[in-house]
Amino acid sequence: PDTCAVTITDLVAECASDTSFRVLVTFTGIGNNFSISDNVGSTPMTGLGPGTYAFGDYFNSTDVFITVSDSSFAGCTSTLGPVTADCTPVPVCDVAIDSAFTQCIIDSTFEVVITFQGTGSLFQLFDNLGTPGVTNLATGTYTYGTYPYGSQVQVTVLDFAIFNCFETTPALTNTCDTSGTGLFT
């Protein structure tokens, strides 16, 4: 052909891994001498006909502009962008309290023994009675608080890494007079 005829009709970012993406480039034109390039220095794809091509491998959140050129005509290009993606997986809230029970310390006080799990690495324990929270915990079993007999305590396990990710025990109490323990599972 003796005229420039290239147009990018679609540009879509597609995740390649948890840390990178590629761009699907769709373009139209006449001939088979097109090339695809970008603004970040990737090796161009050459000798292409019109169609859809996967191009590049970019780190998450990189702004990419794509240019399709017709090598038969100087200055015959179509550029579109920016396109970007963040392919980091969304964390899943999986905090789970395996067990929580009361344990008498002396005849008039008790503590809560709590076992929890989750894939996070920074957890916090706190309660509904204002006991100072315990932070920077890994999953496992912990004793928490000192409460007078008859107190109604609920202990919450919070995963710091995920917004609004927590689990709370039902109300636990213990009179610590004869029975010794109260159990929640």
Tab-separated table of C-alpha atoms in Angstrom:
chain	number	residue	atom	x	y	z
A	1	PRO	CA	0.000	0.000	0.000
A	2	ASP	CA	1.101	3.573	-0.490
A	3	THR	CA	-0.571	5.038	2.603
A	4	CYS	CA	-0.005	4.633	6.313
A	5	ALA	CA	-2.698	2.383	7.762
A	6	VAL	CA	-2.002	1.171	11.305
A	7	THR	CA	-4.280	1.523	14.339
A	8	ILE	CA	-4.063	-0.023	17.786
A	9	THR	CA	-7.632	-1.083	18.510
A	10	ASP	CA	-7.187	-2.718	21.922
A	11	LEU	CA	-4.585	-2.758	24.690
A	12	VAL	CA	-5.110	-5.001	27.729
A	13	ALA	CA	-2.829	-5.840	30.654
A	14	GLU	CA	-2.799	-9.550	31.577
A	15	CYS	CA	-1.111	-11.012	34.671
A	16	ALA	CA	1.859	-13.252	33.912
A	17	SER	CA	2.785	-13.985	37.548
A	18	ASP	CA	2.235	-12.528	41.025
A	19	THR	CA	4.827	-9.835	40.281
A	20	SER	CA	4.483	-9.146	36.559
A	21	PHE	CA	2.135	-8.641	33.630
A	22	ARG	CA	2.223	-8.624	29.838
A	23	VAL	CA	0.232	-6.534	27.366
A	24	LEU	CA	-2.146	-7.937	24.753
A	25	VAL	CA	-1.914	-5.641	21.733
A	26	THR	CA	-4.534	-5.763	18.975
A	27	PHE	CA	-3.971	-3.674	15.858
A	28	THR	CA	-5.193	-3.316	12.276
A	29	GLY	CA	-3.315	-2.313	9.144
A	30	ILE	CA	-2.355	-3.379	5.654
A	31	GLY	CA	0.717	-5.529	5.061
A	32	ASN	CA	3.022	-7.766	7.082
A	33	ASN	CA	5.850	-5.505	8.117
A	34	PHE	CA	4.674	-4.158	11.478
A	35	SER	CA	6.621	-3.991	14.730
A	36	ILE	CA	5.555	-3.611	18.362
A	37	SER	CA	7.695	-1.679	20.852
A	38	ASP	CA	7.260	0.009	24.230
A	39	ASN	CA	8.549	2.930	26.277
A	40	VAL	CA	10.597	0.788	28.692
A	41	GLY	CA	13.140	-0.664	26.288
A	42	SER	CA	11.845	-4.174	25.598
A	43	THR	CA	13.113	-5.896	22.468
A	44	PRO	CA	10.633	-5.068	19.671
A	45	MET	CA	8.630	-7.781	17.887
A	46	THR	CA	9.045	-7.385	14.112
A	47	GLY	CA	7.694	-8.777	10.849
A	48	LEU	CA	4.110	-8.920	12.092
A	49	GLY	CA	0.767	-8.847	10.337
A	50	PRO	CA	-2.351	-7.277	11.859
A	51	GLY	CA	-3.777	-9.214	14.821
A	52	THR	CA	-3.384	-9.710	18.555
A	53	TYR	CA	-0.010	-10.281	20.200
A	54	ALA	CA	1.245	-10.735	23.768
A	55	PHE	CA	4.087	-8.326	24.372
A	56	GLY	CA	6.553	-7.723	27.180
A	57	ASP	CA	6.957	-8.812	30.740
A	58	TYR	CA	6.642	-5.865	33.109
A	59	PHE	CA	6.934	-5.512	36.862
A	60	ASN	CA	3.682	-4.722	38.674
A	61	SER	CA	2.472	-1.113	38.398
A	62	THR	CA	4.758	-0.140	35.501
A	63	ASP	CA	3.120	2.394	33.150
A	64	VAL	CA	3.542	1.022	29.637
A	65	PHE	CA	2.946	2.810	26.339
A	66	ILE	CA	2.805	0.567	23.268
A	67	THR	CA	3.735	1.671	19.748
A	68	VAL	CA	2.930	-0.268	16.578
A	69	SER	CA	4.951	0.850	13.558
A	70	ASP	CA	4.654	0.046	9.875
A	71	SER	CA	8.268	-0.421	8.776
A	72	SER	CA	7.252	0.213	5.138
A	73	PHE	CA	6.530	3.893	5.875
A	74	ALA	CA	8.717	6.263	7.896
A	75	GLY	CA	6.760	7.775	10.756
A	76	CYS	CA	3.770	5.456	10.330
A	77	THR	CA	2.937	4.592	13.946
A	78	SER	CA	0.074	4.213	16.386
A	79	THR	CA	0.758	4.652	20.122
A	80	LEU	CA	-1.573	3.875	22.994
A	81	GLY	CA	-1.255	3.814	26.770
A	82	PRO	CA	-0.505	3.900	29.527
A	83	VAL	CA	-1.599	0.437	30.542
A	84	THR	CA	-0.589	-1.175	33.828
A	85	ALA	CA	-1.545	-3.928	36.258
A	86	ASP	CA	-0.839	-5.026	39.805
A	87	CYS	CA	-0.953	-8.823	39.890
A	88	THR	CA	-0.164	-9.197	43.584
A	89	PRO	CA	-2.608	-11.742	45.004
A	90	VAL	CA	-5.207	-10.370	47.385
A	91	PRO	CA	-4.500	-11.690	50.884
A	92	VAL	CA	-7.164	-13.964	52.304
A	93	CYS	CA	-8.358	-13.545	55.868
A	94	ASP	CA	-7.926	-16.984	57.428
A	95	VAL	CA	-7.579	-16.237	61.149
A	96	ALA	CA	-9.155	-19.121	63.060
A	97	ILE	CA	-9.442	-19.622	66.808
A	98	ASP	CA	-8.915	-23.328	67.410
A	99	SER	CA	-9.730	-23.218	71.115
A	100	ALA	CA	-10.173	-20.786	73.967
A	101	PHE	CA	-10.751	-21.714	77.589
A	102	THR	CA	-10.451	-20.188	81.031
A	103	GLN	CA	-7.887	-21.334	83.552
A	104	CYS	CA	-8.005	-20.415	87.235
A	105	ILE	CA	-4.965	-18.591	88.605
A	106	ILE	CA	-6.167	-18.373	92.196
A	107	ASP	CA	-9.621	-18.824	93.701
A	108	SER	CA	-10.812	-15.389	92.584
A	109	THR	CA	-9.094	-14.802	89.190
A	110	PHE	CA	-8.656	-16.553	85.877
A	111	GLU	CA	-6.859	-16.168	82.553
A	112	VAL	CA	-7.806	-17.168	79.013
A	113	VAL	CA	-5.778	-19.780	77.158
A	114	ILE	CA	-6.251	-19.256	73.417
A	115	THR	CA	-4.938	-21.189	70.421
A	116	PHE	CA	-5.251	-19.687	66.948
A	117	GLN	CA	-3.927	-20.153	63.428
A	118	GLY	CA	-3.623	-18.211	60.164
A	119	THR	CA	-1.145	-17.612	57.365
A	120	GLY	CA	-0.178	-14.151	58.624
A	121	SER	CA	2.891	-13.456	60.717
A	122	LEU	CA	1.842	-10.484	62.870
A	123	PHE	CA	-1.180	-10.939	65.104
A	124	GLN	CA	-2.583	-9.079	68.087
A	125	LEU	CA	-4.681	-10.253	71.039
A	126	PHE	CA	-7.064	-7.862	72.809
A	127	ASP	CA	-10.266	-8.147	74.803
A	128	ASN	CA	-13.530	-6.331	75.461
A	129	LEU	CA	-12.486	-5.339	79.003
A	130	GLY	CA	-9.581	-3.027	78.163
A	131	THR	CA	-6.670	-5.295	79.040
A	132	PRO	CA	-3.563	-4.028	77.199
A	133	GLY	CA	-3.235	-5.816	73.856
A	134	VAL	CA	-0.380	-8.153	73.032
A	135	THR	CA	1.151	-7.506	69.601
A	136	ASN	CA	3.656	-9.036	67.165
A	137	LEU	CA	2.495	-12.581	67.824
A	138	ALA	CA	2.861	-15.630	65.592
A	139	THR	CA	0.204	-18.313	65.505
A	140	GLY	CA	0.149	-20.620	68.504
A	141	THR	CA	-1.155	-20.937	72.062
A	142	TYR	CA	-1.071	-18.020	74.510
A	143	THR	CA	-2.375	-17.171	77.963
A	144	TYR	CA	-3.975	-13.772	78.113
A	145	GLY	CA	-5.214	-11.434	80.810
A	146	THR	CA	-6.062	-11.724	84.461
A	147	TYR	CA	-9.775	-11.393	85.185
A	148	PRO	CA	-11.802	-11.435	88.399
A	149	TYR	CA	-14.187	-14.374	88.707
A	150	GLY	CA	-17.541	-13.831	87.046
A	151	SER	CA	-16.111	-11.506	84.333
A	152	GLN	CA	-17.531	-11.917	80.836
A	153	VAL	CA	-14.497	-11.690	78.517
A	154	GLN	CA	-14.272	-11.925	74.751
A	155	VAL	CA	-10.806	-12.203	73.225
A	156	THR	CA	-10.158	-11.052	69.669
A	157	VAL	CA	-7.310	-12.211	67.399
A	158	LEU	CA	-6.407	-9.603	64.756
A	159	ASP	CA	-4.192	-10.126	61.676
A	160	PHE	CA	-2.298	-6.832	61.184
A	161	ALA	CA	-1.529	-7.494	57.510
A	162	ILE	CA	-5.152	-7.637	56.341
A	163	PHE	CA	-7.647	-4.861	56.941
A	164	ASN	CA	-10.638	-5.949	59.013
A	165	CYS	CA	-9.328	-9.524	59.495
A	166	PHE	CA	-10.093	-10.871	62.947
A	167	GLU	CA	-11.985	-13.508	64.935
A	168	THR	CA	-13.513	-13.116	68.397
A	169	THR	CA	-14.390	-15.760	70.989
A	170	PRO	CA	-17.868	-15.921	72.468
A	171	ALA	CA	-18.133	-14.599	76.034
A	172	LEU	CA	-15.968	-16.642	78.418
A	173	THR	CA	-16.326	-16.629	82.176
A	174	ASN	CA	-15.203	-18.614	85.171
A	175	THR	CA	-16.126	-18.388	88.827
A	176	CYS	CA	-12.981	-20.298	89.823
A	177	ASP	CA	-14.670	-21.698	92.883
A	178	THR	CA	-14.937	-25.437	92.182
A	179	SER	CA	-15.076	-26.308	88.487
A	180	GLY	CA	-11.640	-25.014	87.431
A	181	THR	CA	-12.075	-24.471	83.704
A	182	GLY	CA	-14.583	-23.349	81.107
A	183	LEU	CA	-14.023	-24.445	77.500
A	184	PHE	CA	-14.884	-23.001	74.098
A	185	THR	CA	-13.916	-24.833	70.908
